[in-house]
PDB file of C-alpha atoms in Angstrom:
ATOM      1  CA  MET A1381      -0.015  -0.487   0.064  1.00 34.00           C
ATOM      2  CA  GLY A1382       1.630   3.601  -0.562  1.00 36.00           C
ATOM      3  CA  THR A1383       1.881   6.168   1.325  1.00 36.00           C
ATOM      4  CA  THR A1384       2.022   9.441   0.052  1.00 37.00           C
ATOM      5  CA  ASP A1385       0.381  11.345  -2.909  1.00 39.00           C
ATOM      6  CA  ASP A1386       2.968  10.285  -6.272  1.00 41.00           C
ATOM      7  CA  THR A1387       3.063   6.479  -5.045  1.00 41.00           C
ATOM      8  CA  PRO A1388      -0.123   4.437  -6.427  1.00 42.00           C
ATOM      9  CA  PRO A1389      -1.160   1.889  -4.109  1.00 48.00           C
ATOM     10  CA  HIS A1390      -2.342  -0.208  -7.101  1.00 64.00           C
ATOM     11  CA  ILE A1391      -2.802   0.247 -11.251  1.00 80.00           C
ATOM     12  CA  PRO A1392      -6.537   1.801 -11.357  1.00 92.00           C
ATOM     13  CA  VAL A1393      -8.123  -0.001 -14.569  1.00 95.00           C
ATOM     14  CA  LEU A1394      -8.718   1.888 -18.032  1.00 97.00           C
ATOM     15  CA  ILE A1395      -7.511   5.257 -15.858  1.00 96.00           C
ATOM     16  CA  GLY A1396      -6.041   6.687 -19.484  1.00 96.00           C
ATOM     17  CA  PRO A1397      -9.678   6.129 -21.375  1.00 97.00           C
ATOM     18  CA  LEU A1398     -11.475   7.487 -18.512  1.00 98.00           C
ATOM     19  CA  ILE A1399      -9.256  10.721 -18.120  1.00 98.00           C
ATOM     20  CA  ALA A1400      -9.499  11.264 -21.250  1.00 97.00           C
ATOM     21  CA  ALA A1401     -13.193  11.129 -22.063  1.00 98.00           C
ATOM     22  CA  CYS A1402     -13.817  13.248 -19.605  1.00 98.00           C
ATOM     23  CA  SER A1403     -10.717  15.860 -19.926  1.00 97.00           C
ATOM     24  CA  PRO A1404     -10.338  18.533 -18.920  1.00 96.00           C
ATOM     25  CA  ILE A1405     -11.008  17.022 -15.284  1.00 98.00           C
ATOM     26  CA  SER A1406     -12.170  20.222 -12.936  1.00 98.00           C
ATOM     27  CA  GLY A1407     -13.781  20.530 -10.063  1.00 98.00           C
ATOM     28  CA  THR A1408     -15.100  18.518  -7.553  1.00 98.00           C
ATOM     29  CA  TRP A1409     -15.085  14.509  -7.737  1.00 98.00           C
ATOM     30  CA  LEU A1410     -16.103  11.140  -6.601  1.00 98.00           C
ATOM     31  CA  ASP A1411     -14.438   8.397  -6.494  1.00 98.00           C
ATOM     32  CA  ALA A1412     -17.702   6.351  -5.102  1.00 96.00           C
ATOM     33  CA  THR A1413     -15.012   2.939  -5.042  1.00 92.00           C
ATOM     34  CA  PHE A1414     -12.370   4.543  -3.592  1.00 94.00           C
ATOM     35  CA  GLY A1415     -10.798   0.399  -2.910  1.00 90.00           C
ATOM     36  CA  ALA A1416      -7.150   1.494  -2.809  1.00 89.00           C
ATOM     37  CA  GLY A1417      -7.753   5.246  -3.981  1.00 93.00           C
ATOM     38  CA  GLY A1418      -5.755   4.932  -7.340  1.00 93.00           C
ATOM     39  CA  TYR A1419      -8.985   6.397  -8.892  1.00 96.00           C
ATOM     40  CA  THR A1420      -9.120   9.260  -6.866  1.00 97.00           C
ATOM     41  CA  GLN A1421      -4.993  10.099  -7.691  1.00 96.00           C
ATOM     42  CA  ARG A1422      -4.879  10.440 -10.621  1.00 97.00           C
ATOM     43  CA  LEU A1423      -8.522  12.770 -10.936  1.00 98.00           C
ATOM     44  CA  LEU A1424      -5.925  14.778  -8.478  1.00 98.00           C
ATOM     45  CA  ALA A1425      -3.097  14.810 -10.710  1.00 97.00           C
ATOM     46  CA  ALA A1426      -5.357  15.626 -13.943  1.00 98.00           C
ATOM     47  CA  GLY A1427      -7.163  18.678 -12.336  1.00 98.00           C
ATOM     48  CA  ALA A1428      -9.433  18.440  -9.636  1.00 98.00           C
ATOM     49  CA  ASP A1429      -9.818  20.147  -6.963  1.00 98.00           C
ATOM     50  CA  LYS A1430     -11.382  17.721  -4.244  1.00 98.00           C
ATOM     51  CA  VAL A1431     -12.441  14.029  -4.657  1.00 98.00           C
ATOM     52  CA  ILE A1432     -14.618  13.094  -2.139  1.00 98.00           C
ATOM     53  CA  GLY A1433     -13.691   8.773  -1.400  1.00 97.00           C
ATOM     54  CA  VAL A1434     -16.669   6.259  -0.982  1.00 97.00           C
ATOM     55  CA  ASP A1435     -16.531   2.757   0.245  1.00 94.00           C
ATOM     56  CA  ARG A1436     -18.497   0.347   2.190  1.00 92.00           C
ATOM     57  CA  ASP A1437     -15.262  -1.738   3.402  1.00 88.00           C
ATOM     58  CA  PRO A1438     -14.389   0.000   6.222  1.00 87.00           C
ATOM     59  CA  ALA A1439     -11.040  -1.979   6.511  1.00 84.00           C
ATOM     60  CA  VAL A1440      -9.809   0.583   3.821  1.00 86.00           C
ATOM     61  CA  PHE A1441      -9.743   3.367   5.826  1.00 87.00           C
ATOM     62  CA  LYS A1442      -8.115   1.651   8.448  1.00 84.00           C
ATOM     63  CA  MET A1443      -5.174   1.994   5.860  1.00 84.00           C
ATOM     64  CA  ALA A1444      -5.580   5.306   4.154  1.00 87.00           C
ATOM     65  CA  GLN A1445      -3.787   7.611   5.896  1.00 89.00           C
ATOM     66  CA  TRP A1446      -2.446   8.879   2.819  1.00 92.00           C
ATOM     67  CA  ALA A1447      -5.569   9.939   1.737  1.00 94.00           C
ATOM     68  CA  ALA A1448      -6.911  11.548   5.159  1.00 91.00           C
ATOM     69  CA  ASP A1449      -3.827  13.689   5.719  1.00 94.00           C
ATOM     70  CA  ASN A1450      -5.101  15.086   2.275  1.00 96.00           C
ATOM     71  CA  PRO A1451      -6.532  18.125   2.375  1.00 97.00           C
ATOM     72  CA  ALA A1452      -8.098  17.461  -1.231  1.00 98.00           C
ATOM     73  CA  ILE A1453      -9.934  13.682  -0.721  1.00 98.00           C
ATOM     74  CA  THR A1454     -12.796  13.438   2.023  1.00 97.00           C
ATOM     75  CA  LEU A1455     -13.182   9.889   3.081  1.00 96.00           C
ATOM     76  CA  VAL A1456     -16.274   8.340   3.495  1.00 96.00           C
ATOM     77  CA  GLU A1457     -17.405   5.572   5.137  1.00 95.00           C
ATOM     78  CA  ASP A1458     -21.237   4.559   2.859  1.00 95.00           C
ATOM     79  CA  THR A1459     -22.368   2.587   0.252  1.00 93.00           C
ATOM     80  CA  PHE A1460     -22.665   4.015  -3.389  1.00 91.00           C
ATOM     81  CA  SER A1461     -26.106   3.366  -3.964  1.00 93.00           C
ATOM     82  CA  ASN A1462     -26.960   6.411  -1.026  1.00 95.00           C
ATOM     83  CA  LEU A1463     -23.975   8.418  -2.861  1.00 95.00           C
ATOM     84  CA  ASP A1464     -26.175  11.531  -3.344  1.00 97.00           C
ATOM     85  CA  THR A1465     -26.742  11.631  -0.121  1.00 97.00           C
ATOM     86  CA  ILE A1466     -23.177  12.350   0.496  1.00 97.00           C
ATOM     87  CA  ALA A1467     -22.740  15.017  -1.997  1.00 97.00           C
ATOM     88  CA  SER A1468     -24.475  16.883  -5.084  1.00 97.00           C
ATOM     89  CA  ASP A1469     -23.632  18.902  -8.039  1.00 98.00           C
ATOM     90  CA  LEU A1470     -20.986  17.287  -8.709  1.00 98.00           C
ATOM     91  CA  ASP A1471     -18.067  17.495 -11.667  1.00 98.00           C
ATOM     92  CA  GLY A1472     -18.077  13.365 -11.833  1.00 98.00           C
ATOM     93  CA  ILE A1473     -18.332  10.442 -10.411  1.00 98.00           C
ATOM     94  CA  VAL A1474     -15.969   7.393 -11.132  1.00 98.00           C
ATOM     95  CA  LEU A1475     -17.637   4.081 -10.328  1.00 97.00           C
ATOM     96  CA  ASP A1476     -15.116   0.845 -10.632  1.00 94.00           C
ATOM     97  CA  LEU A1477     -17.210  -2.130 -10.025  1.00 92.00           C
ATOM     98  CA  GLY A1478     -14.026  -4.688  -9.492  1.00 75.00           C
ATOM     99  CA  VAL A1479     -13.481  -6.492  -6.632  1.00 70.00           C
ATOM    100  CA  SER A1480     -10.535  -4.333  -4.893  1.00 60.00           C
ATOM    101  CA  SER A1481      -6.742  -6.436  -5.098  1.00 58.00           C
ATOM    102  CA  MET A1482      -6.448  -5.333  -1.385  1.00 57.00           C
ATOM    103  CA  GLN A1483      -9.629  -7.458  -0.447  1.00 56.00           C
ATOM    104  CA  ILE A1484      -8.641 -10.390  -2.612  1.00 59.00           C
ATOM    105  CA  ASP A1485      -5.604 -10.225  -1.364  1.00 58.00           C
ATOM    106  CA  GLN A1486      -6.726 -10.805   2.272  1.00 60.00           C
ATOM    107  CA  ALA A1487      -7.423 -14.690   3.197  1.00 57.00           C
ATOM    108  CA  GLU A1488      -9.528 -13.686   5.839  1.00 60.00           C
ATOM    109  CA  ARG A1489     -11.838 -12.057   3.907  1.00 67.00           C
ATOM    110  CA  GLY A1490     -12.925 -15.371   1.732  1.00 60.00           C
ATOM    111  CA  PHE A1491     -13.410 -13.508  -1.765  1.00 65.00           C
ATOM    112  CA  SER A1492     -10.607 -15.938  -3.323  1.00 74.00           C
ATOM    113  CA  PHE A1493     -11.038 -19.093  -3.826  1.00 73.00           C
ATOM    114  CA  MET A1494      -6.843 -19.494  -4.193  1.00 76.00           C
ATOM    115  CA  ARG A1495      -6.682 -18.785  -0.720  1.00 77.00           C
ATOM    116  CA  ASP A1496      -7.544 -20.556   2.247  1.00 87.00           C
ATOM    117  CA  GLY A1497      -9.779 -18.874   4.424  1.00 92.00           C
ATOM    118  CA  PRO A1498     -13.117 -18.422   6.357  1.00 93.00           C
ATOM    119  CA  LEU A1499     -16.191 -18.125   3.910  1.00 95.00           C
ATOM    120  CA  ASP A1500     -17.006 -14.069   4.001  1.00 92.00           C
ATOM    121  CA  MET A1501     -17.516 -12.514   1.363  1.00 90.00           C
ATOM    122  CA  ARG A1502     -19.206  -9.373   2.834  1.00 91.00           C
ATOM    123  CA  MET A1503     -17.568  -6.168   1.881  1.00 86.00           C
ATOM    124  CA  GLY A1504     -18.802  -4.356   4.251  1.00 82.00           C
ATOM    125  CA  GLN A1505     -17.922  -7.233   6.723  1.00 74.00           C
ATOM    126  CA  GLU A1506     -22.259  -7.035   8.029  1.00 81.00           C
ATOM    127  CA  GLY A1507     -24.779  -8.804   7.374  1.00 88.00           C
ATOM    128  CA  GLN A1508     -25.217 -12.499   5.797  1.00 93.00           C
ATOM    129  CA  SER A1509     -21.697 -14.150   4.790  1.00 95.00           C
ATOM    130  CA  ALA A1510     -21.105 -16.128   2.090  1.00 95.00           C
ATOM    131  CA  ALA A1511     -21.382 -19.464   4.391  1.00 96.00           C
ATOM    132  CA  ASP A1512     -24.367 -17.833   5.849  1.00 97.00           C
ATOM    133  CA  ILE A1513     -25.949 -18.935   2.416  1.00 97.00           C
ATOM    134  CA  VAL A1514     -23.785 -21.994   1.025  1.00 97.00           C
ATOM    135  CA  ASN A1515     -25.359 -23.418   4.451  1.00 98.00           C
ATOM    136  CA  GLU A1516     -28.851 -22.590   4.583  1.00 97.00           C
ATOM    137  CA  ALA A1517     -30.578 -21.094   1.189  1.00 96.00           C
ATOM    138  CA  ASP A1518     -32.233 -24.498   0.320  1.00 95.00           C
ATOM    139  CA  GLU A1519     -30.883 -26.188  -2.899  1.00 97.00           C
ATOM    140  CA  THR A1520     -33.096 -24.802  -5.369  1.00 96.00           C
ATOM    141  CA  ASP A1521     -32.299 -20.863  -4.284  1.00 96.00           C
ATOM    142  CA  LEU A1522     -28.805 -22.049  -4.441  1.00 97.00           C
ATOM    143  CA  ALA A1523     -28.835 -22.622  -7.937  1.00 97.00           C
ATOM    144  CA  ASP A1524     -30.960 -19.931  -9.100  1.00 97.00           C
ATOM    145  CA  ILE A1525     -27.982 -18.098  -7.359  1.00 97.00           C
ATOM    146  CA  LEU A1526     -25.232 -20.115  -8.906  1.00 97.00           C
ATOM    147  CA  TYR A1527     -26.833 -19.615 -12.902  1.00 95.00           C
ATOM    148  CA  ILE A1528     -28.445 -16.035 -12.149  1.00 94.00           C
ATOM    149  CA  TYR A1529     -26.124 -14.625 -10.447  1.00 93.00           C
ATOM    150  CA  GLY A1530     -22.555 -16.942 -12.254  1.00 91.00           C
ATOM    151  CA  GLU A1531     -24.083 -17.762 -15.323  1.00 91.00           C
ATOM    152  CA  GLU A1532     -23.094 -20.915 -13.894  1.00 95.00           C
ATOM    153  CA  ARG A1533     -24.203 -23.984 -16.137  1.00 94.00           C
ATOM    154  CA  ALA A1534     -23.530 -26.516 -14.207  1.00 97.00           C
ATOM    155  CA  SER A1535     -25.962 -24.193 -11.164  1.00 97.00           C
ATOM    156  CA  ARG A1536     -28.428 -27.097 -10.607  1.00 97.00           C
ATOM    157  CA  ARG A1537     -25.118 -29.955  -9.661  1.00 97.00           C
ATOM    158  CA  ILE A1538     -22.966 -27.655  -7.668  1.00 98.00           C
ATOM    159  CA  ALA A1539     -26.370 -27.102  -5.473  1.00 98.00           C
ATOM    160  CA  ARG A1540     -27.390 -30.691  -5.160  1.00 98.00           C
ATOM    161  CA  LYS A1541     -22.975 -31.782  -4.176  1.00 98.00           C
ATOM    162  CA  ILE A1542     -23.123 -27.921  -1.610  1.00 98.00           C
ATOM    163  CA  VAL A1543     -26.152 -29.407  -0.142  1.00 98.00           C
ATOM    164  CA  GLU A1544     -25.365 -32.988   0.018  1.00 97.00           C
ATOM    165  CA  GLN A1545     -22.264 -32.433   2.012  1.00 97.00           C
ATOM    166  CA  ARG A1546     -23.578 -29.362   3.935  1.00 97.00           C
ATOM    167  CA  ASP A1547     -25.463 -32.243   5.921  1.00 96.00           C
ATOM    168  CA  ARG A1548     -22.595 -33.752   6.886  1.00 96.00           C
ATOM    169  CA  GLU A1549     -20.299 -31.039   8.332  1.00 97.00           C
ATOM    170  CA  PRO A1550     -21.337 -26.873   7.672  1.00 97.00           C
ATOM    171  CA  ILE A1551     -18.991 -25.464   4.430  1.00 97.00           C
ATOM    172  CA  THR A1552     -17.012 -22.867   6.739  1.00 96.00           C
ATOM    173  CA  THR A1553     -14.280 -22.028   4.206  1.00 95.00           C
ATOM    174  CA  THR A1554     -13.104 -20.855   0.667  1.00 94.00           C
ATOM    175  CA  LEU A1555     -11.137 -23.706  -0.085  1.00 94.00           C
ATOM    176  CA  ARG A1556     -13.407 -26.659   0.629  1.00 96.00           C
ATOM    177  CA  LEU A1557     -16.063 -24.607  -1.585  1.00 96.00           C
ATOM    178  CA  ALA A1558     -13.406 -24.704  -4.284  1.00 94.00           C
ATOM    179  CA  LYS A1559     -12.642 -27.783  -4.271  1.00 95.00           C
ATOM    180  CA  LEU A1560     -16.213 -29.089  -4.047  1.00 96.00           C
ATOM    181  CA  ILE A1561     -17.085 -27.384  -6.834  1.00 96.00           C
ATOM    182  CA  GLU A1562     -13.927 -28.329  -8.451  1.00 94.00           C
ATOM    183  CA  GLY A1563     -15.021 -31.553  -8.010  1.00 94.00           C
ATOM    184  CA  CYS A1564     -18.478 -31.261  -9.985  1.00 95.00           C
ATOM    185  CA  LEU A1565     -16.775 -29.639 -13.100  1.00 90.00           C
ATOM    186  CA  PRO A1566     -14.645 -30.969 -15.995  1.00 84.00           C
ATOM    187  CA  ARG A1567     -10.535 -30.470 -15.823  1.00 78.00           C
ATOM    188  CA  SER A1568     -10.143 -26.515 -17.064  1.00 72.00           C
ATOM    189  CA  LYS A1569      -7.857 -26.310 -19.795  1.00 72.00           C
ATOM    190  CA  GLN A1570      -4.571 -24.566 -19.580  1.00 67.00           C
ATOM    191  CA  GLY A1571      -5.680 -21.200 -19.490  1.00 65.00           C
ATOM    192  CA  GLN A1572      -9.506 -21.490 -18.876  1.00 70.00           C
ATOM    193  CA  SER A1573     -10.210 -19.271 -15.460  1.00 79.00           C
ATOM    194  CA  HIS A1574     -10.863 -22.327 -12.374  1.00 86.00           C
ATOM    195  CA  PRO A1575     -13.664 -24.097 -12.000  1.00 92.00           C
ATOM    196  CA  ALA A1576     -14.817 -21.829  -8.881  1.00 91.00           C
ATOM    197  CA  THR A1577     -14.478 -18.648 -10.624  1.00 89.00           C
ATOM    198  CA  ARG A1578     -18.333 -17.996 -11.813  1.00 91.00           C
ATOM    199  CA  SER A1579     -19.609 -19.580  -9.176  1.00 95.00           C
ATOM    200  CA  PHE A1580     -17.684 -17.263  -6.687  1.00 93.00           C
ATOM    201  CA  GLN A1581     -18.815 -14.794  -8.188  1.00 91.00           C
ATOM    202  CA  ALA A1582     -22.193 -15.716  -8.173  1.00 94.00           C
ATOM    203  CA  ILE A1583     -21.667 -15.931  -4.293  1.00 96.00           C
ATOM    204  CA  ARG A1584     -20.603 -12.765  -3.886  1.00 93.00           C
ATOM    205  CA  ILE A1585     -22.684 -10.261  -5.827  1.00 93.00           C
ATOM    206  CA  ALA A1586     -25.984 -12.444  -3.887  1.00 94.00           C
ATOM    207  CA  VAL A1587     -24.000 -11.577  -0.227  1.00 94.00           C
ATOM    208  CA  ASN A1588     -23.363  -7.697  -1.084  1.00 92.00           C
ATOM    209  CA  ASP A1589     -26.454  -7.560  -3.257  1.00 93.00           C
ATOM    210  CA  GLU A1590     -23.547  -6.414  -6.596  1.00 93.00           C
ATOM    211  CA  TYR A1591     -26.468  -5.454  -8.610  1.00 94.00           C
ATOM    212  CA  GLY A1592     -29.124  -4.244  -5.995  1.00 93.00           C
ATOM    213  CA  GLN A1593     -26.357  -1.736  -4.915  1.00 94.00           C
ATOM    214  CA  LEU A1594     -25.228  -0.763  -9.634  1.00 96.00           C
ATOM    215  CA  ALA A1595     -29.082   0.235 -10.028  1.00 96.00           C
ATOM    216  CA  GLU A1596     -29.355   2.225  -7.537  1.00 96.00           C
ATOM    217  CA  GLY A1597     -26.461   3.505  -7.518  1.00 96.00           C
ATOM    218  CA  LEU A1598     -26.691   4.814 -11.124  1.00 97.00           C
ATOM    219  CA  GLU A1599     -29.990   6.092  -9.871  1.00 97.00           C
ATOM    220  CA  ALA A1600     -28.137   8.278  -7.173  1.00 97.00           C
ATOM    221  CA  ALA A1601     -25.363   8.692  -9.566  1.00 98.00           C
ATOM    222  CA  GLU A1602     -27.926  10.742 -11.634  1.00 98.00           C
ATOM    223  CA  ARG A1603     -29.530  13.019  -8.927  1.00 98.00           C
ATOM    224  CA  ALA A1604     -25.969  13.754  -8.414  1.00 98.00           C
ATOM    225  CA  LEU A1605     -24.549  15.112 -10.722  1.00 98.00           C
ATOM    226  CA  LYS A1606     -24.624  18.767 -11.964  1.00 98.00           C
ATOM    227  CA  PRO A1607     -25.488  19.854 -15.692  1.00 98.00           C
ATOM    228  CA  GLY A1608     -21.999  18.811 -17.535  1.00 98.00           C
ATOM    229  CA  GLY A1609     -20.730  16.291 -14.972  1.00 98.00           C
ATOM    230  CA  TYR A1610     -19.256  13.264 -16.061  1.00 98.00           C
ATOM    231  CA  LEU A1611     -20.691   9.736 -15.384  1.00 98.00           C
ATOM    232  CA  ALA A1612     -17.841   6.780 -15.388  1.00 98.00           C
ATOM    233  CA  ILE A1613     -18.066   3.129 -15.048  1.00 98.00           C
ATOM    234  CA  VAL A1614     -15.530   0.097 -14.688  1.00 97.00           C
ATOM    235  CA  THR A1615     -17.722  -2.542 -15.024  1.00 96.00           C
ATOM    236  CA  PHE A1616     -15.372  -6.454 -15.614  1.00 91.00           C
ATOM    237  CA  HIS A1617     -18.370  -8.692 -16.186  1.00 88.00           C
ATOM    238  CA  SER A1618     -21.123  -9.032 -18.748  1.00 89.00           C
ATOM    239  CA  VAL A1619     -24.300  -8.537 -16.460  1.00 91.00           C
ATOM    240  CA  GLU A1620     -23.410  -4.864 -15.491  1.00 94.00           C
ATOM    241  CA  ASP A1621     -22.316  -3.681 -18.542  1.00 96.00           C
ATOM    242  CA  ARG A1622     -25.266  -4.885 -19.785  1.00 95.00           C
ATOM    243  CA  MET A1623     -27.114  -2.948 -17.080  1.00 96.00           C
ATOM    244  CA  VAL A1624     -24.620   0.767 -17.510  1.00 97.00           C
ATOM    245  CA  LYS A1625     -25.110   0.102 -21.288  1.00 97.00           C
ATOM    246  CA  ARG A1626     -28.695  -0.193 -21.306  1.00 97.00           C
ATOM    247  CA  PHE A1627     -29.392   2.456 -18.125  1.00 97.00           C
ATOM    248  CA  LEU A1628     -26.963   5.261 -20.477  1.00 97.00           C
ATOM    249  CA  GLN A1629     -29.400   4.130 -23.261  1.00 95.00           C
ATOM    250  CA  GLN A1630     -32.834   4.596 -21.964  1.00 94.00           C
ATOM    251  CA  ARG A1631     -31.337   7.919 -20.479  1.00 95.00           C
ATOM    252  CA  GLY A1632     -29.342   8.949 -23.407  1.00 94.00           C
ATOM    253  CA  GLY A1633     -32.830   8.660 -25.160  1.00 85.00           C
ATOM    254  CA  GLY A1634     -31.602   5.849 -27.333  1.00 72.00           C
ATOM    255  CA  MET A1635     -33.406   2.702 -26.039  1.00 61.00           C
ATOM    256  CA  GLY A1636     -36.022   3.086 -29.607  1.00 52.00           C
ATOM    257  CA  ASN A1637     -39.685   1.157 -29.407  1.00 46.00           C
ATOM    258  CA  ALA A1638     -39.975  -2.180 -29.078  1.00 46.00           C
ATOM    259  CA  ASN A1639     -40.860  -2.923 -32.795  1.00 52.00           C
ATOM    260  CA  ARG A1640     -41.157  -0.429 -36.317  1.00 52.00           C
ATOM    261  CA  TYR A1641     -45.130  -1.107 -36.471  1.00 53.00           C
ATOM    262  CA  SER A1642     -45.707   0.458 -32.550  1.00 48.00           C
ATOM    263  CA  PRO A1643     -46.379   3.278 -32.093  1.00 50.00           C
ATOM    264  CA  VAL A1644     -43.679   6.296 -31.387  1.00 43.00           C
ATOM    265  CA  LEU A1645     -43.421   6.577 -28.454  1.00 45.00           C
ATOM    266  CA  GLU A1646     -42.777   9.819 -26.107  1.00 47.00           C
ATOM    267  CA  THR A1647     -39.554  10.297 -24.508  1.00 55.00           C
ATOM    268  CA  GLU A1648     -38.323  12.690 -21.994  1.00 74.00           C
ATOM    269  CA  LYS A1649     -35.612  14.787 -22.731  1.00 91.00           C
ATOM    270  CA  PRO A1650     -32.263  12.774 -22.594  1.00 96.00           C
ATOM    271  CA  SER A1651     -30.178  12.846 -19.268  1.00 97.00           C
ATOM    272  CA  PHE A1652     -27.531  12.333 -20.181  1.00 98.00           C
ATOM    273  CA  GLU A1653     -25.312  12.449 -23.468  1.00 97.00           C
ATOM    274  CA  ILE A1654     -23.393   9.019 -23.948  1.00 97.00           C
ATOM    275  CA  ILE A1655     -19.770   9.803 -24.540  1.00 97.00           C
ATOM    276  CA  THR A1656     -18.331   6.834 -25.636  1.00 96.00           C
ATOM    277  CA  LYS A1657     -20.744   5.011 -28.078  1.00 92.00           C
ATOM    278  CA  LYS A1658     -19.048   2.016 -27.830  1.00 95.00           C
ATOM    279  CA  ALA A1659     -17.038   0.555 -24.387  1.00 97.00           C
ATOM    280  CA  LYS A1660     -13.484   1.340 -24.399  1.00 97.00           C
ATOM    281  CA  ALA A1661     -11.373  -1.760 -23.564  1.00 96.00           C
ATOM    282  CA  ALA A1662      -7.832  -2.007 -22.046  1.00 95.00           C
ATOM    283  CA  ASP A1663      -4.651  -2.253 -25.095  1.00 95.00           C
ATOM    284  CA  GLU A1664      -2.561  -4.501 -25.163  1.00 95.00           C
ATOM    285  CA  ASP A1665      -0.070  -2.603 -23.032  1.00 95.00           C
ATOM    286  CA  GLU A1666      -2.475  -2.083 -20.253  1.00 94.00           C
ATOM    287  CA  VAL A1667      -3.302  -5.653 -20.642  1.00 93.00           C
ATOM    288  CA  ALA A1668       0.173  -6.926 -19.709  1.00 93.00           C
ATOM    289  CA  GLN A1669       1.296  -3.997 -17.530  1.00 91.00           C
ATOM    290  CA  ASN A1670      -2.135  -4.954 -15.862  1.00 88.00           C
ATOM    291  CA  PRO A1671      -3.823  -8.518 -16.503  1.00 86.00           C
ATOM    292  CA  ARG A1672      -7.284  -7.510 -14.520  1.00 83.00           C
ATOM    293  CA  SER A1673      -7.891  -5.433 -17.256  1.00 90.00           C
ATOM    294  CA  ARG A1674      -8.377  -7.834 -19.634  1.00 90.00           C
ATOM    295  CA  SER A1675     -12.263  -8.188 -18.656  1.00 91.00           C
ATOM    296  CA  ALA A1676     -12.828  -4.449 -18.252  1.00 95.00           C
ATOM    297  CA  LYS A1677     -15.087  -2.109 -20.110  1.00 97.00           C
ATOM    298  CA  LEU A1678     -15.245   1.596 -19.533  1.00 98.00           C
ATOM    299  CA  ARG A1679     -18.244   3.474 -20.778  1.00 98.00           C
ATOM    300  CA  VAL A1680     -19.095   7.616 -20.015  1.00 98.00           C
ATOM    301  CA  ALA A1681     -22.052   9.214 -20.420  1.00 98.00           C
ATOM    302  CA  ARG A1682     -22.323  13.598 -19.407  1.00 98.00           C
ATOM    303  CA  ARG A1683     -24.697  14.794 -17.546  1.00 98.00           C
ATOM    304  CA  THR A1684     -27.611  17.217 -19.382  1.00 98.00           C
ATOM    305  CA  ASP A1685     -29.982  19.216 -17.391  1.00 97.00           C
ATOM    306  CA  ALA A1686     -32.510  17.389 -17.422  1.00 97.00           C
ATOM    307  CA  PRO A1687     -34.613  16.387 -14.470  1.00 95.00           C
ATOM    308  CA  ALA A1688     -33.812  12.682 -12.665  1.00 95.00           C
ATOM    309  CA  GLY A1689     -36.218  10.257 -13.282  1.00 88.00           C
ATOM    310  CA  ALA A1690     -37.025   6.558 -11.904  1.00 86.00           C
ATOM    311  CA  LEU A1691     -35.772   3.759 -13.050  1.00 87.00           C
ATOM    312  CA  ASP A1692     -36.882   0.881 -14.437  1.00 86.00           C
ATOM    313  CA  ARG A1693     -35.107  -2.141 -13.887  1.00 87.00           C
ATOM    314  CA  SER A1694     -36.494  -4.560 -16.238  1.00 86.00           C
ATOM    315  CA  LYS A1695     -35.358  -2.476 -19.050  1.00 91.00           C
ATOM    316  CA  ILE A1696     -31.374  -2.211 -17.867  1.00 94.00           C
ATOM    317  CA  GLY A1697     -30.831  -6.059 -18.000  1.00 92.00           C
ATOM    318  CA  MET A1698     -30.633  -6.954 -13.638  1.00 93.00           C
ATOM    319  CA  PRO A1699     -30.797 -10.164 -13.023  1.00 91.00           C
ATOM    320  CA  GLN A1700     -33.653 -10.422 -10.044  1.00 84.00           C
ATOM    321  CA  LEU A1701     -33.852 -13.190  -7.769  1.00 83.00           C
ATOM    322  CA  LYS A1702     -36.796 -14.399  -5.111  1.00 72.00           C
ATOM    323  CA  ALA A1703     -36.084 -13.728  -1.708  1.00 61.00           C
ATOM    324  CA  ILE A1704     -34.312 -16.268  -0.547  1.00 58.00           C
ATOM    325  CA  ARG A1705     -35.329 -18.935   1.182  1.00 55.00           C
TER     326      ARG A1705
END
């Protein structure tokens, strides 16, 4: 972890294209997923006068003395779904939806299937844990979580195995769950992701209500930005990118009619101007320097002076689960 403003604690993904799309950077920005602070540092270096760093993980701020000592940075422990209660009239908002490398590297947080630790996965360190879901949800709900949130095609087989094994002994560690999942799937070929990747992602999303947080965060960002303010969002998998893309299409006036025979719809004035007509991806140099950027996509839009509206979640492709039994 860096301790000075000129020593970045990690490499912010797609920061070059982000800065370019939002230039000139000025005024007050909100880094809605502060993490290790890389985006905050680069925004200040690019010309921001002030950055409000928000994170739901209290452990982040215990490691961020370098930021607490900088008068241009204000740190707030909260979820980004509440960002419009934290600040208003913002010149820009950045959302990096990837899991912090600090969280993954700490085995005791339970995010990684490569390191043994308690099955936790709570970003905010409160509420229902991954172990609670794995050991208490019924088989159908587990299968739904794995399939809908992780797009895991072997969801039913894995859920059945989890229930079978937890009846013998509760599943409380990451490596036990990872090995259990690995035993349900064909051996992965060289270059393929670990067999537990999709399932761990799905359980983490369920634990932290990540899709619900994203939907609420998009609405909150629309309310918090001033006219001309930028919204920049970095996603790391297809479901999140689809939600962001459709939100911006909906708010940018680009959704269109359901089919050519339907009547012309009266549309409200767009609340965003879409800057990135197509999502930006990392180039070869960035991927070589930072493999985490391989799956990342950046979308940027600029706020208009139209009023904020309510979000129809069914139109942005947000996966929805029934209440976990």
